[in-house]
PDB file of C-alpha atoms in Angstrom:
ATOM      1  CA  MET E   1     -12.751  -3.808 -13.033  1.00 97.00           C
ATOM      2  CA  GLN E   2      -9.930  -3.440 -15.547  1.00 98.00           C
ATOM      3  CA  THR E   3      -6.396  -3.803 -14.201  1.00 98.00           C
ATOM      4  CA  VAL E   4      -3.125  -2.499 -15.625  1.00 98.00           C
ATOM      5  CA  LEU E   5      -0.120  -4.561 -14.538  1.00 98.00           C
ATOM      6  CA  GLY E   6       3.069  -2.549 -14.859  1.00 95.00           C
ATOM      7  CA  ALA E   7       1.521   0.875 -14.361  1.00 92.00           C
ATOM      8  CA  ASN E   8       3.343   4.240 -14.584  1.00 85.00           C
ATOM      9  CA  GLY E   9       5.088   3.757 -17.933  1.00 87.00           C
ATOM     10  CA  GLN E  10       4.062   5.765 -21.000  1.00 89.00           C
ATOM     11  CA  ILE E  11       2.087   2.877 -22.538  1.00 94.00           C
ATOM     12  CA  ALA E  12       0.279   2.123 -19.276  1.00 95.00           C
ATOM     13  CA  GLU E  13      -0.593   5.772 -18.630  1.00 95.00           C
ATOM     14  CA  GLU E  14      -2.022   6.289 -22.112  1.00 96.00           C
ATOM     15  CA  LEU E  15      -3.932   3.000 -21.785  1.00 97.00           C
ATOM     16  CA  THR E  16      -5.387   4.179 -18.473  1.00 97.00           C
ATOM     17  CA  ARG E  17      -6.555   7.411 -20.090  1.00 97.00           C
ATOM     18  CA  TYR E  18      -8.198   5.488 -22.927  1.00 97.00           C
ATOM     19  CA  LEU E  19     -10.001   3.118 -20.537  1.00 98.00           C
ATOM     20  CA  HIS E  20     -11.171   5.994 -18.347  1.00 97.00           C
ATOM     21  CA  ASP E  21     -12.456   8.029 -21.289  1.00 97.00           C
ATOM     22  CA  HIS E  22     -14.042   5.231 -23.328  1.00 96.00           C
ATOM     23  CA  VAL E  23     -14.663   2.132 -21.191  1.00 97.00           C
ATOM     24  CA  THR E  24     -14.846   2.448 -17.388  1.00 97.00           C
ATOM     25  CA  HIS E  25     -13.698   4.447 -14.372  1.00 97.00           C
ATOM     26  CA  ASP E  26     -13.249   1.182 -12.464  1.00 97.00           C
ATOM     27  CA  ILE E  27      -9.496   0.897 -13.078  1.00 98.00           C
ATOM     28  CA  ARG E  28      -6.793  -0.665 -10.922  1.00 98.00           C
ATOM     29  CA  LEU E  29      -3.147   0.344 -11.414  1.00 98.00           C
ATOM     30  CA  VAL E  30      -0.535  -2.148 -10.251  1.00 98.00           C
ATOM     31  CA  SER E  31       3.211  -1.718  -9.843  1.00 95.00           C
ATOM     32  CA  ARG E  32       5.777  -1.495  -7.083  1.00 92.00           C
ATOM     33  CA  ASN E  33       4.995   2.208  -6.675  1.00 91.00           C
ATOM     34  CA  PRO E  34       1.856   3.059  -8.659  1.00 93.00           C
ATOM     35  CA  GLY E  35       0.602   6.598  -9.103  1.00 93.00           C
ATOM     36  CA  LYS E  36      -2.850   7.819 -10.047  1.00 94.00           C
ATOM     37  CA  VAL E  37      -3.644   9.052 -13.533  1.00 94.00           C
ATOM     38  CA  HIS E  38      -7.237   9.876 -12.503  1.00 94.00           C
ATOM     39  CA  GLU E  39      -8.705  10.493  -9.074  1.00 95.00           C
ATOM     40  CA  THR E  40     -10.877   7.377  -9.389  1.00 96.00           C
ATOM     41  CA  ASP E  41      -7.951   5.025 -10.065  1.00 96.00           C
ATOM     42  CA  GLN E  42      -7.400   2.263  -7.508  1.00 97.00           C
ATOM     43  CA  LEU E  43      -3.726   1.748  -6.620  1.00 97.00           C
ATOM     44  CA  VAL E  44      -2.202  -1.609  -5.658  1.00 97.00           C
ATOM     45  CA  LYS E  45       1.458  -2.090  -4.790  1.00 96.00           C
ATOM     46  CA  ALA E  46       2.686  -5.469  -5.985  1.00 97.00           C
ATOM     47  CA  ASP E  47       5.784  -7.201  -7.300  1.00 96.00           C
ATOM     48  CA  LEU E  48       4.823  -9.409 -10.242  1.00 97.00           C
ATOM     49  CA  MET E  49       7.709 -11.720  -9.304  1.00 97.00           C
ATOM     50  CA  ASP E  50       5.549 -12.718  -6.328  1.00 97.00           C
ATOM     51  CA  ALA E  51       2.815 -15.166  -7.385  1.00 98.00           C
ATOM     52  CA  GLU E  52       0.539 -14.428  -4.430  1.00 97.00           C
ATOM     53  CA  ALA E  53       0.880 -10.668  -4.838  1.00 97.00           C
ATOM     54  CA  THR E  54       0.133 -10.979  -8.549  1.00 98.00           C
ATOM     55  CA  ALA E  55      -2.972 -13.055  -7.872  1.00 98.00           C
ATOM     56  CA  ALA E  56      -4.205 -10.548  -5.297  1.00 97.00           C
ATOM     57  CA  ALA E  57      -3.653  -7.707  -7.779  1.00 98.00           C
ATOM     58  CA  VAL E  58      -5.660  -9.479 -10.482  1.00 98.00           C
ATOM     59  CA  ALA E  59      -8.515 -10.636  -8.204  1.00 97.00           C
ATOM     60  CA  ASP E  60     -12.010  -9.493  -9.285  1.00 95.00           C
ATOM     61  CA  SER E  61     -10.703  -8.061 -12.577  1.00 98.00           C
ATOM     62  CA  ASP E  62     -12.621  -8.603 -15.801  1.00 98.00           C
ATOM     63  CA  ILE E  63      -9.545  -7.767 -17.896  1.00 98.00           C
ATOM     64  CA  ALA E  64      -5.868  -7.493 -16.974  1.00 98.00           C
ATOM     65  CA  TYR E  65      -3.318  -5.760 -19.218  1.00 98.00           C
ATOM     66  CA  LEU E  66       0.302  -6.904 -18.891  1.00 98.00           C
ATOM     67  CA  THR E  67       2.313  -3.833 -19.905  1.00 97.00           C
ATOM     68  CA  VAL E  68       5.343  -4.178 -17.650  1.00 94.00           C
ATOM     69  CA  GLY E  69       8.678  -3.029 -19.021  1.00 89.00           C
ATOM     70  CA  LEU E  70      12.219  -3.628 -17.801  1.00 87.00           C
ATOM     71  CA  PRO E  71      15.549  -1.870 -18.431  1.00 86.00           C
ATOM     72  CA  ILE E  72      17.467  -3.170 -21.443  1.00 86.00           C
ATOM     73  CA  ASP E  73      19.425  -5.796 -19.517  1.00 90.00           C
ATOM     74  CA  SER E  74      19.588  -9.370 -20.817  1.00 92.00           C
ATOM     75  CA  ALA E  75      20.217 -11.003 -17.439  1.00 93.00           C
ATOM     76  CA  LEU E  76      17.356  -9.084 -15.836  1.00 94.00           C
ATOM     77  CA  TRP E  77      15.014 -10.045 -18.676  1.00 95.00           C
ATOM     78  CA  GLU E  78      15.953 -13.721 -18.359  1.00 96.00           C
ATOM     79  CA  GLN E  79      15.399 -13.617 -14.614  1.00 97.00           C
ATOM     80  CA  ARG E  80      12.152 -11.677 -14.458  1.00 97.00           C
ATOM     81  CA  PHE E  81      10.029 -11.780 -17.620  1.00 97.00           C
ATOM     82  CA  PRO E  82       9.279 -15.546 -17.652  1.00 98.00           C
ATOM     83  CA  VAL E  83       8.358 -15.515 -13.970  1.00 98.00           C
ATOM     84  CA  MET E  84       6.119 -12.478 -14.330  1.00 98.00           C
ATOM     85  CA  MET E  85       4.362 -14.043 -17.326  1.00 98.00           C
ATOM     86  CA  ALA E  86       3.855 -17.346 -15.491  1.00 98.00           C
ATOM     87  CA  ASN E  87       2.479 -15.549 -12.416  1.00 98.00           C
ATOM     88  CA  THR E  88       0.139 -13.422 -14.518  1.00 98.00           C
ATOM     89  CA  ILE E  89      -1.191 -16.415 -16.464  1.00 98.00           C
ATOM     90  CA  ALA E  90      -1.798 -18.295 -13.204  1.00 98.00           C
ATOM     91  CA  ALA E  91      -3.589 -15.318 -11.657  1.00 98.00           C
ATOM     92  CA  CYS E  92      -5.827 -14.822 -14.689  1.00 98.00           C
ATOM     93  CA  ARG E  93      -6.680 -18.521 -14.800  1.00 97.00           C
ATOM     94  CA  LYS E  94      -7.520 -18.479 -11.089  1.00 97.00           C
ATOM     95  CA  TYR E  95      -9.946 -15.569 -11.361  1.00 97.00           C
ATOM     96  CA  ASP E  96     -11.198 -16.214 -14.920  1.00 97.00           C
ATOM     97  CA  THR E  97      -9.765 -12.853 -15.961  1.00 98.00           C
ATOM     98  CA  LYS E  98      -9.089 -12.017 -19.594  1.00 98.00           C
ATOM     99  CA  LEU E  99      -5.457 -11.168 -20.332  1.00 98.00           C
ATOM    100  CA  VAL E 100      -4.179  -8.582 -22.810  1.00 98.00           C
ATOM    101  CA  PHE E 101      -0.415  -8.850 -23.355  1.00 98.00           C
ATOM    102  CA  PHE E 102       1.561  -5.906 -24.741  1.00 98.00           C
ATOM    103  CA  ASP E 103       4.328  -7.508 -26.800  1.00 98.00           C
ATOM    104  CA  ASN E 104       7.215  -6.363 -29.010  1.00 97.00           C
ATOM    105  CA  THR E 105       8.926  -7.573 -32.195  1.00 97.00           C
ATOM    106  CA  TYR E 106      12.402  -8.521 -30.971  1.00 96.00           C
ATOM    107  CA  MET E 107      11.825 -12.184 -31.881  1.00 96.00           C
ATOM    108  CA  TYR E 108      10.999 -11.490 -35.530  1.00 97.00           C
ATOM    109  CA  PRO E 109      13.614 -12.154 -38.258  1.00 96.00           C
ATOM    110  CA  ARG E 110      16.194  -9.410 -38.793  1.00 94.00           C
ATOM    111  CA  THR E 111      15.262  -9.021 -42.451  1.00 95.00           C
ATOM    112  CA  ALA E 112      13.383  -6.606 -44.705  1.00 96.00           C
ATOM    113  CA  ALA E 113      10.530  -9.092 -45.122  1.00 96.00           C
ATOM    114  CA  ARG E 114       7.061  -7.822 -44.238  1.00 97.00           C
ATOM    115  CA  GLN E 115       6.169  -8.654 -40.635  1.00 98.00           C
ATOM    116  CA  VAL E 116       2.637  -9.981 -40.095  1.00 98.00           C
ATOM    117  CA  GLU E 117       0.915 -11.598 -37.140  1.00 98.00           C
ATOM    118  CA  ASP E 118       1.914 -15.147 -38.086  1.00 96.00           C
ATOM    119  CA  THR E 119       5.526 -14.359 -38.993  1.00 97.00           C
ATOM    120  CA  PRO E 120       7.594 -17.232 -37.532  1.00 97.00           C
ATOM    121  CA  PHE E 121       9.925 -16.309 -34.690  1.00 97.00           C
ATOM    122  CA  GLU E 122      13.667 -16.334 -35.371  1.00 96.00           C
ATOM    123  CA  PRO E 123      15.117 -14.920 -32.144  1.00 95.00           C
ATOM    124  CA  ALA E 124      18.729 -13.788 -32.394  1.00 93.00           C
ATOM    125  CA  GLY E 125      20.242 -12.683 -29.104  1.00 93.00           C
ATOM    126  CA  ARG E 126      19.357 -13.086 -25.447  1.00 94.00           C
ATOM    127  CA  LYS E 127      16.634 -10.456 -25.246  1.00 94.00           C
ATOM    128  CA  ALA E 128      14.951 -11.735 -28.396  1.00 95.00           C
ATOM    129  CA  ALA E 129      15.035 -15.275 -26.979  1.00 97.00           C
ATOM    130  CA  VAL E 130      13.297 -14.103 -23.789  1.00 97.00           C
ATOM    131  CA  ARG E 131      10.576 -12.292 -25.726  1.00 97.00           C
ATOM    132  CA  ALA E 132       9.984 -15.369 -27.895  1.00 98.00           C
ATOM    133  CA  ARG E 133       9.807 -17.532 -24.779  1.00 98.00           C
ATOM    134  CA  ILE E 134       7.164 -15.503 -22.982  1.00 98.00           C
ATOM    135  CA  ALA E 135       5.059 -14.993 -26.120  1.00 98.00           C
ATOM    136  CA  ASP E 136       5.161 -18.753 -26.705  1.00 98.00           C
ATOM    137  CA  MET E 137       4.202 -19.382 -23.072  1.00 97.00           C
ATOM    138  CA  LEU E 138       1.038 -17.377 -23.487  1.00 98.00           C
ATOM    139  CA  ARG E 139       0.288 -18.695 -26.974  1.00 97.00           C
ATOM    140  CA  ARG E 140       0.359 -22.288 -25.698  1.00 97.00           C
ATOM    141  CA  GLU E 141      -2.165 -21.426 -22.984  1.00 97.00           C
ATOM    142  CA  MET E 142      -4.371 -19.662 -25.514  1.00 97.00           C
ATOM    143  CA  ASP E 143      -4.232 -22.605 -27.929  1.00 96.00           C
ATOM    144  CA  ALA E 144      -5.052 -25.023 -25.106  1.00 96.00           C
ATOM    145  CA  GLY E 145      -8.057 -22.932 -24.118  1.00 94.00           C
ATOM    146  CA  THR E 146      -6.885 -22.514 -20.528  1.00 96.00           C
ATOM    147  CA  ILE E 147      -6.992 -18.723 -20.696  1.00 96.00           C
ATOM    148  CA  ASP E 148      -8.908 -16.099 -22.671  1.00 98.00           C
ATOM    149  CA  ALA E 149      -6.134 -13.843 -23.892  1.00 98.00           C
ATOM    150  CA  VAL E 150      -4.935 -11.662 -26.744  1.00 98.00           C
ATOM    151  CA  ILE E 151      -1.455 -10.586 -27.827  1.00 98.00           C
ATOM    152  CA  CYS E 152      -0.982  -6.976 -28.958  1.00 98.00           C
ATOM    153  CA  ARG E 153       2.374  -6.485 -30.673  1.00 98.00           C
ATOM    154  CA  ALA E 154       4.136  -3.193 -31.359  1.00 98.00           C
ATOM    155  CA  PRO E 155       7.339  -2.148 -33.148  1.00 97.00           C
ATOM    156  CA  GLU E 156       9.747   0.497 -31.848  1.00 94.00           C
ATOM    157  CA  PHE E 157       8.183   3.465 -30.064  1.00 92.00           C
ATOM    158  CA  TYR E 158       8.290   7.159 -30.681  1.00 94.00           C
ATOM    159  CA  GLY E 159       6.063   9.600 -28.880  1.00 92.00           C
ATOM    160  CA  PRO E 160       5.403  12.357 -26.361  1.00 90.00           C
ATOM    161  CA  GLY E 161       5.914  12.579 -22.631  1.00 81.00           C
ATOM    162  CA  LYS E 162       8.242  10.017 -21.104  1.00 78.00           C
ATOM    163  CA  THR E 163       8.324   7.712 -24.129  1.00 82.00           C
ATOM    164  CA  LYS E 164      11.591   5.768 -24.042  1.00 81.00           C
ATOM    165  CA  SER E 165      13.131   4.529 -27.277  1.00 86.00           C
ATOM    166  CA  LEU E 166      16.301   4.803 -29.299  1.00 86.00           C
ATOM    167  CA  THR E 167      14.499   7.048 -31.785  1.00 91.00           C
ATOM    168  CA  ASN E 168      13.287   9.459 -29.116  1.00 89.00           C
ATOM    169  CA  SER E 169      16.629   9.694 -27.336  1.00 88.00           C
ATOM    170  CA  ALA E 170      18.970   9.711 -30.349  1.00 90.00           C
ATOM    171  CA  VAL E 171      16.866  11.707 -32.786  1.00 93.00           C
ATOM    172  CA  PHE E 172      13.967  13.798 -31.517  1.00 93.00           C
ATOM    173  CA  ASP E 173      15.241  14.599 -28.015  1.00 92.00           C
ATOM    174  CA  ARG E 174      18.527  15.785 -29.495  1.00 93.00           C
ATOM    175  CA  ILE E 175      16.728  17.953 -32.051  1.00 93.00           C
ATOM    176  CA  LYS E 176      14.664  19.504 -29.227  1.00 91.00           C
ATOM    177  CA  HIS E 177      17.867  20.410 -27.392  1.00 90.00           C
ATOM    178  CA  GLY E 178      19.581  21.875 -30.434  1.00 91.00           C
ATOM    179  CA  LYS E 179      21.910  18.913 -30.902  1.00 93.00           C
ATOM    180  CA  ARG E 180      22.674  16.963 -34.049  1.00 93.00           C
ATOM    181  CA  PRO E 181      20.581  13.753 -34.230  1.00 94.00           C
ATOM    182  CA  LEU E 182      22.441  10.445 -34.299  1.00 93.00           C
ATOM    183  CA  ILE E 183      21.305   7.717 -36.696  1.00 93.00           C
ATOM    184  CA  PRO E 184      22.284   4.075 -36.181  1.00 92.00           C
ATOM    185  CA  LEU E 185      23.994   2.440 -39.189  1.00 90.00           C
ATOM    186  CA  ASP E 186      21.872   3.698 -42.096  1.00 95.00           C
ATOM    187  CA  ALA E 187      19.753   6.848 -42.445  1.00 96.00           C
ATOM    188  CA  HIS E 188      17.916   5.604 -45.525  1.00 97.00           C
ATOM    189  CA  THR E 189      16.347   2.281 -44.515  1.00 97.00           C
ATOM    190  CA  LYS E 190      12.585   2.440 -44.014  1.00 97.00           C
ATOM    191  CA  ARG E 191      11.476   2.359 -40.392  1.00 96.00           C
ATOM    192  CA  THR E 192       8.141   1.421 -38.834  1.00 97.00           C
ATOM    193  CA  LEU E 193       7.600   3.314 -35.588  1.00 97.00           C
ATOM    194  CA  ILE E 194       4.456   3.327 -33.461  1.00 97.00           C
ATOM    195  CA  TRP E 195       3.152   6.495 -31.798  1.00 96.00           C
ATOM    196  CA  THR E 196       2.828   5.472 -28.142  1.00 96.00           C
ATOM    197  CA  PRO E 197      -0.694   6.895 -27.607  1.00 96.00           C
ATOM    198  CA  ASP E 198      -1.839   4.961 -30.709  1.00 98.00           C
ATOM    199  CA  ALA E 199      -0.355   1.759 -29.275  1.00 98.00           C
ATOM    200  CA  SER E 200      -2.243   2.251 -26.022  1.00 97.00           C
ATOM    201  CA  ARG E 201      -5.518   3.217 -27.679  1.00 98.00           C
ATOM    202  CA  GLY E 202      -5.271   0.249 -30.011  1.00 98.00           C
ATOM    203  CA  MET E 203      -4.608  -2.123 -27.129  1.00 98.00           C
ATOM    204  CA  GLY E 204      -7.533  -0.762 -25.118  1.00 98.00           C
ATOM    205  CA  LEU E 205      -9.813  -1.136 -28.130  1.00 98.00           C
ATOM    206  CA  ILE E 206      -8.708  -4.725 -28.769  1.00 98.00           C
ATOM    207  CA  GLY E 207      -9.023  -5.621 -25.094  1.00 98.00           C
ATOM    208  CA  ASN E 208     -12.641  -4.513 -25.083  1.00 98.00           C
ATOM    209  CA  THR E 209     -13.565  -6.288 -28.332  1.00 98.00           C
ATOM    210  CA  PRO E 210     -14.694  -9.828 -27.394  1.00 97.00           C
ATOM    211  CA  ASP E 211     -14.102 -11.384 -30.812  1.00 97.00           C
ATOM    212  CA  ALA E 212     -10.499 -10.128 -30.879  1.00 98.00           C
ATOM    213  CA  TYR E 213      -9.420 -12.676 -28.249  1.00 98.00           C
ATOM    214  CA  GLY E 214      -7.521 -15.839 -29.017  1.00 97.00           C
ATOM    215  CA  GLN E 215      -5.415 -14.005 -31.607  1.00 97.00           C
ATOM    216  CA  THR E 216      -2.297 -11.922 -32.133  1.00 98.00           C
ATOM    217  CA  TRP E 217      -2.764  -8.359 -33.390  1.00 98.00           C
ATOM    218  CA  HIS E 218      -0.265  -5.887 -34.752  1.00 98.00           C
ATOM    219  CA  LEU E 219      -1.071  -2.517 -33.248  1.00 98.00           C
ATOM    220  CA  PRO E 220      -1.806   0.412 -35.603  1.00 98.00           C
ATOM    221  CA  VAL E 221       1.011   2.246 -37.377  1.00 98.00           C
ATOM    222  CA  ASP E 222       1.240   4.875 -40.098  1.00 97.00           C
ATOM    223  CA  PRO E 223       1.581   2.793 -43.308  1.00 95.00           C
ATOM    224  CA  GLU E 224       3.745   5.526 -44.899  1.00 93.00           C
ATOM    225  CA  ARG E 225       7.085   4.250 -43.637  1.00 93.00           C
ATOM    226  CA  LEU E 226       9.784   6.906 -43.532  1.00 97.00           C
ATOM    227  CA  SER E 227      13.538   6.605 -43.243  1.00 97.00           C
ATOM    228  CA  TYR E 228      15.350   8.523 -40.516  1.00 96.00           C
ATOM    229  CA  ALA E 229      16.531  10.928 -43.207  1.00 97.00           C
ATOM    230  CA  ASP E 230      12.888  11.493 -44.166  1.00 97.00           C
ATOM    231  CA  MET E 231      11.897  12.059 -40.529  1.00 96.00           C
ATOM    232  CA  ILE E 232      14.649  14.610 -40.084  1.00 96.00           C
ATOM    233  CA  THR E 233      13.461  16.400 -43.226  1.00 96.00           C
ATOM    234  CA  VAL E 234       9.978  16.580 -41.684  1.00 96.00           C
ATOM    235  CA  ALA E 235      11.503  17.799 -38.406  1.00 95.00           C
ATOM    236  CA  GLY E 236      13.270  20.560 -40.334  1.00 94.00           C
ATOM    237  CA  GLN E 237       9.996  21.600 -41.971  1.00 94.00           C
ATOM    238  CA  VAL E 238       8.270  21.624 -38.566  1.00 93.00           C
ATOM    239  CA  THR E 239      10.976  23.648 -36.827  1.00 93.00           C
ATOM    240  CA  GLY E 240      11.995  25.809 -39.769  1.00 90.00           C
ATOM    241  CA  LYS E 241      15.616  24.755 -39.327  1.00 92.00           C
ATOM    242  CA  ASN E 242      18.161  23.016 -41.512  1.00 91.00           C
ATOM    243  CA  ILE E 243      18.881  19.935 -39.398  1.00 95.00           C
ATOM    244  CA  ARG E 244      22.038  17.986 -40.112  1.00 95.00           C
ATOM    245  CA  TYR E 245      22.550  14.499 -38.736  1.00 94.00           C
ATOM    246  CA  THR E 246      25.367  12.052 -38.063  1.00 95.00           C
ATOM    247  CA  THR E 247      25.159   8.384 -39.052  1.00 94.00           C
ATOM    248  CA  LEU E 248      26.956   6.171 -36.539  1.00 87.00           C
ATOM    249  CA  PRO E 249      28.735   3.146 -38.082  1.00 83.00           C
ATOM    250  CA  ALA E 250      28.795  -0.269 -36.433  1.00 77.00           C
ATOM    251  CA  VAL E 251      32.364   0.283 -35.242  1.00 75.00           C
ATOM    252  CA  ALA E 252      31.208   3.219 -33.096  1.00 73.00           C
ATOM    253  CA  PHE E 253      28.860   0.911 -31.217  1.00 72.00           C
ATOM    254  CA  LYS E 254      31.554  -1.746 -30.855  1.00 72.00           C
ATOM    255  CA  ILE E 255      33.860   0.790 -29.252  1.00 68.00           C
ATOM    256  CA  GLY E 256      31.071   2.182 -27.082  1.00 70.00           C
ATOM    257  CA  ALA E 257      30.128  -1.309 -25.910  1.00 59.00           C
ATOM    258  CA  LEU E 258      33.595  -1.726 -24.427  1.00 63.00           C
ATOM    259  CA  VAL E 259      33.031   1.075 -21.932  1.00 65.00           C
ATOM    260  CA  ASN E 260      29.251   1.421 -21.635  1.00 68.00           C
ATOM    261  CA  GLN E 261      26.950  -1.414 -20.591  1.00 73.00           C
ATOM    262  CA  SER E 262      23.853   0.253 -22.051  1.00 72.00           C
ATOM    263  CA  VAL E 263      25.504   0.485 -25.475  1.00 70.00           C
ATOM    264  CA  LYS E 264      26.546  -3.166 -25.167  1.00 72.00           C
ATOM    265  CA  GLU E 265      22.968  -4.217 -24.390  1.00 74.00           C
ATOM    266  CA  ALA E 266      21.552  -2.153 -27.257  1.00 72.00           C
ATOM    267  CA  SER E 267      24.014  -3.642 -29.720  1.00 76.00           C
ATOM    268  CA  GLU E 268      21.900  -6.808 -29.970  1.00 81.00           C
ATOM    269  CA  LEU E 269      19.256  -4.763 -31.785  1.00 81.00           C
ATOM    270  CA  LEU E 270      21.581  -3.005 -34.258  1.00 83.00           C
ATOM    271  CA  PRO E 271      21.221  -5.473 -37.166  1.00 85.00           C
ATOM    272  CA  ARG E 272      17.583  -4.387 -37.443  1.00 90.00           C
ATOM    273  CA  TYR E 273      18.718  -0.925 -38.531  1.00 91.00           C
ATOM    274  CA  ARG E 274      20.679  -2.236 -41.536  1.00 92.00           C
ATOM    275  CA  VAL E 275      17.510  -3.224 -43.416  1.00 96.00           C
ATOM    276  CA  ASP E 276      14.003  -1.880 -43.972  1.00 97.00           C
ATOM    277  CA  ASN E 277      11.588  -2.578 -41.111  1.00 96.00           C
ATOM    278  CA  ILE E 278       8.119  -3.296 -42.512  1.00 97.00           C
ATOM    279  CA  PHE E 279       5.688  -3.983 -39.675  1.00 98.00           C
ATOM    280  CA  ASP E 280       2.231  -4.575 -41.162  1.00 98.00           C
ATOM    281  CA  SER E 281      -0.903  -3.577 -39.227  1.00 98.00           C
ATOM    282  CA  ALA E 282      -3.387  -4.158 -42.068  1.00 98.00           C
ATOM    283  CA  LYS E 283      -5.313  -6.703 -39.985  1.00 98.00           C
ATOM    284  CA  PHE E 284      -6.055  -4.053 -37.353  1.00 98.00           C
ATOM    285  CA  ALA E 285      -6.968  -1.454 -39.992  1.00 98.00           C
ATOM    286  CA  ALA E 286      -9.437  -3.861 -41.615  1.00 98.00           C
ATOM    287  CA  ARG E 287     -11.104  -4.800 -38.309  1.00 98.00           C
ATOM    288  CA  PHE E 288     -11.176  -1.259 -36.877  1.00 98.00           C
ATOM    289  CA  PRO E 289     -11.578   1.056 -39.890  1.00 97.00           C
ATOM    290  CA  GLY E 290     -12.705   3.979 -37.721  1.00 95.00           C
ATOM    291  CA  PHE E 291      -9.408   4.139 -35.813  1.00 97.00           C
ATOM    292  CA  THR E 292      -7.413   7.243 -36.744  1.00 97.00           C
ATOM    293  CA  VAL E 293      -3.673   6.599 -36.865  1.00 98.00           C
ATOM    294  CA  THR E 294      -1.269   9.427 -36.027  1.00 97.00           C
ATOM    295  CA  THR E 295       0.869  10.237 -39.066  1.00 97.00           C
ATOM    296  CA  TYR E 296       4.604  10.746 -38.751  1.00 96.00           C
ATOM    297  CA  ARG E 297       4.186  14.433 -39.530  1.00 96.00           C
ATOM    298  CA  GLN E 298       1.579  14.811 -36.793  1.00 96.00           C
ATOM    299  CA  GLY E 299       3.684  12.919 -34.283  1.00 96.00           C
ATOM    300  CA  ILE E 300       6.909  14.753 -35.074  1.00 96.00           C
ATOM    301  CA  THR E 301       5.058  18.073 -34.881  1.00 95.00           C
ATOM    302  CA  GLU E 302       3.716  17.220 -31.423  1.00 95.00           C
ATOM    303  CA  ILE E 303       7.111  16.071 -30.120  1.00 94.00           C
ATOM    304  CA  LEU E 304       8.937  19.160 -31.378  1.00 92.00           C
ATOM    305  CA  GLY E 305       6.184  21.584 -30.437  1.00 83.00           C
ATOM    306  CA  GLY E 306       5.637  22.909 -33.945  1.00 58.00           C
TER     307      GLY E 306
END
């Protein structure tokens, strides 16, 4: 049995498809309101804030994947993420279940330095502090040998379906609807984005590779890092249109934050768009040379239907 905690999101759904196609049909999907991806999926309703419910959801699982996501809300993250991580660790320890944690990069330094698996955390902001806290919680358990786990880390998403990210909503979704894309701060800094199906496939592969455990892995990305201006050029080639864009300065976000809570919450992440973002997945590429990464051109073509 392989169990996906935090089912129904784009990452979880793509992970479920990978497991079904390449590993097992014995899959359990857990969330407050889970839905089947395949007819053989087992559904379990559970709130991961409840320790007993979490343990019952993990019971009899060989591997559990913690993929739960929350709205961009600092107070909610502080309230829920540490508890959910603690409950999941306890459940996996109780049933001797391996844990695969889907992590992000919020806690990394806001610089142009290359990001690798052992990059020291320098959390700046409430959400970054929460992500550092829960990653450290799991890392301590792994180092102590109390749990067999692996951390799979991903940069910002872009992708098909219901992928949620700033890039999807501000750039590609607007292009699809004939609107001018909006670029935060600087259109010419290099970005590292991960194609959501690649993130899920990479996580499923790592989770079913015994010698990958006890480590942190950067999930696979296209090593040809493009700027937003470059991506929009590709989008124009795919659609056959001359696409113009607007670069939003920091002051626009400051004004927006005064009247919109979502803009205020997102503002914590803005400094990352001032500099190049170089997320390095060379470790994954060396260990899994047969994995085919989706290029930016391929991804953009799929999103825009070219």
